[in-house]
Short mmCIF file of the C-alpha atoms (twelve columns), coordinates in Angstrom:
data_MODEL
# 
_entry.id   MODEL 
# 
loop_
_atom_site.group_PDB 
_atom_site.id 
_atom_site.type_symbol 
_atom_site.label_atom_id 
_atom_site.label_alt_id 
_atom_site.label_comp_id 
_atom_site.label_asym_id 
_atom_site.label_seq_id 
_atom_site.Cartn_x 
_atom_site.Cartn_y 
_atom_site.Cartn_z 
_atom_site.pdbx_PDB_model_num 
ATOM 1   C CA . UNK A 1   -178.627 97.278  -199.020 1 
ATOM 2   C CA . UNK A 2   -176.514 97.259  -202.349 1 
ATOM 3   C CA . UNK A 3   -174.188 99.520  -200.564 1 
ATOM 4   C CA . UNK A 4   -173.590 96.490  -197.670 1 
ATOM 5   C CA . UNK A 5   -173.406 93.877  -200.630 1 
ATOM 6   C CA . UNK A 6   -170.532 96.138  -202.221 1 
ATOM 7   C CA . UNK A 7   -168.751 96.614  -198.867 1 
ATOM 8   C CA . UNK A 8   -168.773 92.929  -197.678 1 
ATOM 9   C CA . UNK A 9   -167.784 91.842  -201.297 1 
ATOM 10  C CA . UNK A 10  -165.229 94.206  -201.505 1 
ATOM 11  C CA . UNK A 11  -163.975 93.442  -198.102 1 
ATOM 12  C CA . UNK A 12  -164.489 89.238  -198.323 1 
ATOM 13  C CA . UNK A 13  -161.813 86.953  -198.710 1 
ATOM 14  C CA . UNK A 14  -163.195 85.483  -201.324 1 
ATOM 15  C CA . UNK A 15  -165.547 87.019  -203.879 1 
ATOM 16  C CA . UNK A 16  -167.615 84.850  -206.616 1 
ATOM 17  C CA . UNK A 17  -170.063 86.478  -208.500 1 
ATOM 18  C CA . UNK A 18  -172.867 84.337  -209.538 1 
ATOM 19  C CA . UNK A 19  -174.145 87.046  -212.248 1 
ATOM 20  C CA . UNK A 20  -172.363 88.940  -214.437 1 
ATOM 21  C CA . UNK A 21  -173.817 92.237  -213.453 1 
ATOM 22  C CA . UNK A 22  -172.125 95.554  -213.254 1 
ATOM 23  C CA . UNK A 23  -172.359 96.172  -209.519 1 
ATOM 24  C CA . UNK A 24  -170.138 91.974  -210.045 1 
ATOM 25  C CA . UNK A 25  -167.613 93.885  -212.233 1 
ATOM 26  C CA . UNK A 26  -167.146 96.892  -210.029 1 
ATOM 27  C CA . UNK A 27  -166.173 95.042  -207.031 1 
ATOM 28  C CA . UNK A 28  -163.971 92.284  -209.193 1 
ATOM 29  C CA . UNK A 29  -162.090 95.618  -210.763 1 
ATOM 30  C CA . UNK A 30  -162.035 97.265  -207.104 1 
ATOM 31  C CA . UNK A 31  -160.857 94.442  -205.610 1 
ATOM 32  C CA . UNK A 32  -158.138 94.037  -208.373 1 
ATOM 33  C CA . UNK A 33  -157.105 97.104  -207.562 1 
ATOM 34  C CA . UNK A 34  -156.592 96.485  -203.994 1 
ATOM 35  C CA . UNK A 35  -154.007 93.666  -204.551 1 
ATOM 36  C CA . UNK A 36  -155.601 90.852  -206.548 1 
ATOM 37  C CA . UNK A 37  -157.545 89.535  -203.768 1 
ATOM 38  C CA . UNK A 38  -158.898 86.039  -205.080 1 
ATOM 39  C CA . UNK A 39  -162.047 86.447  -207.031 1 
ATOM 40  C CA . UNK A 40  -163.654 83.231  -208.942 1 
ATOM 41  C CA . UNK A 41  -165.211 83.311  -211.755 1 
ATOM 42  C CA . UNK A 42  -167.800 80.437  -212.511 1 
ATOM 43  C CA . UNK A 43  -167.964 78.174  -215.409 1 
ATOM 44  C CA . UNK A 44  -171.523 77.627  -215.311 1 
ATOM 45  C CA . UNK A 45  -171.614 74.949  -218.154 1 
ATOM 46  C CA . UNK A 46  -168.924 72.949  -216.272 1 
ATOM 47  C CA . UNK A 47  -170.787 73.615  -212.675 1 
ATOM 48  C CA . UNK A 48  -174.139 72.833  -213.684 1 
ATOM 49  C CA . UNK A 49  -173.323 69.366  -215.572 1 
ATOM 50  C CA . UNK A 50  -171.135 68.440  -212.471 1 
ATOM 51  C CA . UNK A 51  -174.069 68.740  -210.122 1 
ATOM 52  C CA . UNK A 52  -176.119 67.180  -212.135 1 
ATOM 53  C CA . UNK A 53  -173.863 64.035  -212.385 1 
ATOM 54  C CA . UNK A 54  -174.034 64.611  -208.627 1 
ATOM 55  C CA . UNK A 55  -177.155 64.499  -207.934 1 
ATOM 56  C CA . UNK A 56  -177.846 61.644  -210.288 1 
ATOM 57  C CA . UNK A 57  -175.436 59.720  -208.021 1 
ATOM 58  C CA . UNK A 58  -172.739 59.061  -211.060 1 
ATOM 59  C CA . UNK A 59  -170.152 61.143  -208.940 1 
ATOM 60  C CA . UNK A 60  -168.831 61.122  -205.601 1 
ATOM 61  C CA . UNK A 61  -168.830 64.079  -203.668 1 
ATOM 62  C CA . UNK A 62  -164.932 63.717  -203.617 1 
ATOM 63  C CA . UNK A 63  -165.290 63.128  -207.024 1 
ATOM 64  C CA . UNK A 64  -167.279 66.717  -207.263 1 
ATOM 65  C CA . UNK A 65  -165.348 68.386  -205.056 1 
ATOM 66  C CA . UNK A 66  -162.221 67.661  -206.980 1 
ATOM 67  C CA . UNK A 67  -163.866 68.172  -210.813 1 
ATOM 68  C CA . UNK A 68  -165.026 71.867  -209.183 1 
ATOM 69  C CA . UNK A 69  -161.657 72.643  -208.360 1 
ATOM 70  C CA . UNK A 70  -159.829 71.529  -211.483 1 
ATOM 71  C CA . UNK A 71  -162.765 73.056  -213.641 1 
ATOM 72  C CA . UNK A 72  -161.736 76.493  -211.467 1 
ATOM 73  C CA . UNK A 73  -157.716 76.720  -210.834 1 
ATOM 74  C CA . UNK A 74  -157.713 78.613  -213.966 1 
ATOM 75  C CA . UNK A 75  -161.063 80.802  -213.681 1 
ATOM 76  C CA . UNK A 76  -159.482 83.245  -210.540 1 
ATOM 77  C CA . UNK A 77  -159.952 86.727  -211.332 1 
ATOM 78  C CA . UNK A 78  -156.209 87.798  -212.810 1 
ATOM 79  C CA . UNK A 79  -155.672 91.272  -214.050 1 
ATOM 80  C CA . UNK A 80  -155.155 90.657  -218.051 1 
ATOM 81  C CA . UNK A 81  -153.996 92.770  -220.643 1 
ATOM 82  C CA . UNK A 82  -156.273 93.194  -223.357 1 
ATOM 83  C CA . UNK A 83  -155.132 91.302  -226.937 1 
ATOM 84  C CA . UNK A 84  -153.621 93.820  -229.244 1 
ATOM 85  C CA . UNK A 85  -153.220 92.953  -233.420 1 
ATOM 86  C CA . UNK A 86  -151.534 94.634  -235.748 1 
ATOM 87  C CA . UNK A 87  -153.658 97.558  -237.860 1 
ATOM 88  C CA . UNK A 88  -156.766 97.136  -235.087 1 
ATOM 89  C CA . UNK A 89  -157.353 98.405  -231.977 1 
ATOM 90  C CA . UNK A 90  -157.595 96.826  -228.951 1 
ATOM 91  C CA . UNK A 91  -160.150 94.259  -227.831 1 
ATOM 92  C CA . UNK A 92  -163.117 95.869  -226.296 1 
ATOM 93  C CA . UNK A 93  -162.604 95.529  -222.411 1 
ATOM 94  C CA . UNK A 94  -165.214 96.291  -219.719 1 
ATOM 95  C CA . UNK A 95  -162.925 99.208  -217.272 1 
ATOM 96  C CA . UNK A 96  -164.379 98.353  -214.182 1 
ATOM 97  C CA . UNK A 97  -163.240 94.614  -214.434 1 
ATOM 98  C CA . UNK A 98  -160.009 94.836  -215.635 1 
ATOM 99  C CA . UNK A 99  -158.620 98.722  -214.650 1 
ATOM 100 C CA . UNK A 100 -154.963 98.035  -214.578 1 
ATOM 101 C CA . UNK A 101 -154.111 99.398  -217.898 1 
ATOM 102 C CA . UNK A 102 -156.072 103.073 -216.912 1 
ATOM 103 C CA . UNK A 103 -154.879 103.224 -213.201 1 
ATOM 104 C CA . UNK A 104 -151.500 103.612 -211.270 1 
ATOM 105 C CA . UNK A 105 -150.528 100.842 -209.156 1 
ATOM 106 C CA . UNK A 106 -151.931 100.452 -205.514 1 
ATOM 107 C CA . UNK A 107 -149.490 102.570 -202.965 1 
ATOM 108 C CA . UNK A 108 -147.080 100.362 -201.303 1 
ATOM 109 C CA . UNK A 109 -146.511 101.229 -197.863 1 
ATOM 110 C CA . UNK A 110 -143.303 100.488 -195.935 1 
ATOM 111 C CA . UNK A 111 -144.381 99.341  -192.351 1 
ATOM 112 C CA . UNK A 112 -140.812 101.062 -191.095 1 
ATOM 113 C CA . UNK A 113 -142.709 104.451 -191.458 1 
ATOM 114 C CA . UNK A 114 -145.626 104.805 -189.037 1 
ATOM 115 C CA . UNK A 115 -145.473 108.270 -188.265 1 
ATOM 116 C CA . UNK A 116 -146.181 109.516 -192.133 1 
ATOM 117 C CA . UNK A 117 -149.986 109.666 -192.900 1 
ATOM 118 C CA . UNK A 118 -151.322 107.149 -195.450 1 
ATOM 119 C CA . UNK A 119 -153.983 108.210 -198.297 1 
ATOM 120 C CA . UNK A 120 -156.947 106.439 -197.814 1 
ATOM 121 C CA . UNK A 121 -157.136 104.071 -201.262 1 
ATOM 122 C CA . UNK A 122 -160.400 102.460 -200.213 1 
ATOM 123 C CA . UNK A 123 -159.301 99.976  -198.195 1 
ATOM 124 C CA . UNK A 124 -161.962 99.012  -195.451 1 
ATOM 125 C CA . UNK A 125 -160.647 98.722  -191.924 1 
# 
């Protein structure tokens, strides 16, 4: 079954991991690889006072809806380079979320050439 999860998270159009697991930063790394697709990463302090106003009735579910998305345009999973400072070494990073510094670029393939065979990069059909 964790083999499905991985698959269908790798594959969705939009991944958001509710737990910061390993098997969560595998697939947000793998699907950083792949071309960025959008992955979301929670701000559960933000998230869990907004529902609560919510279900309290103090918000509007426009209101919600809107304070979700504003608490989240800046929370998509972005490759980032790790902070470097003078005389220390770089920030501790974990490689499976954030492999662009360790791995070539995914292959860009120009539609023009249909007869050459393409490596197989992971990419589910």
């Amino acid at each position: 079954m964790a083999a499905l999860d991985y698959l269908v998270s790798l594959d969705s159009d939009i991944f958001l991991p509710t737990y910061g697991g390993n098997m969560a930063k595998l697939v947000e790394g793998h699907r950083r690889y792949l071309g960025y697709k959008k992955t979301i990463n929670l701000d559960r302090l933000v998230l869990t006072g907004l529902i609560d106003q919510y279900k309290n009735g103090s918000i509007s579910w426009n209101e919600f809806s809107e304070s979700v998305k504003a608490a989240h345009a800046n929370r998509m999973g972005s490759p980032l380079t790790r902070s470097e400072f003078p005389g220390k070494p770089k920030l501790e990073d974990y490689f499976y979320t954030n492999p662009q510094e360790c791995l070539p670029p995914p292959l860009v393939v120009n539609t023009n050439d249909r007869n050459k065979p393409v490596p197989d990069m992971g990419r589910l059909s």
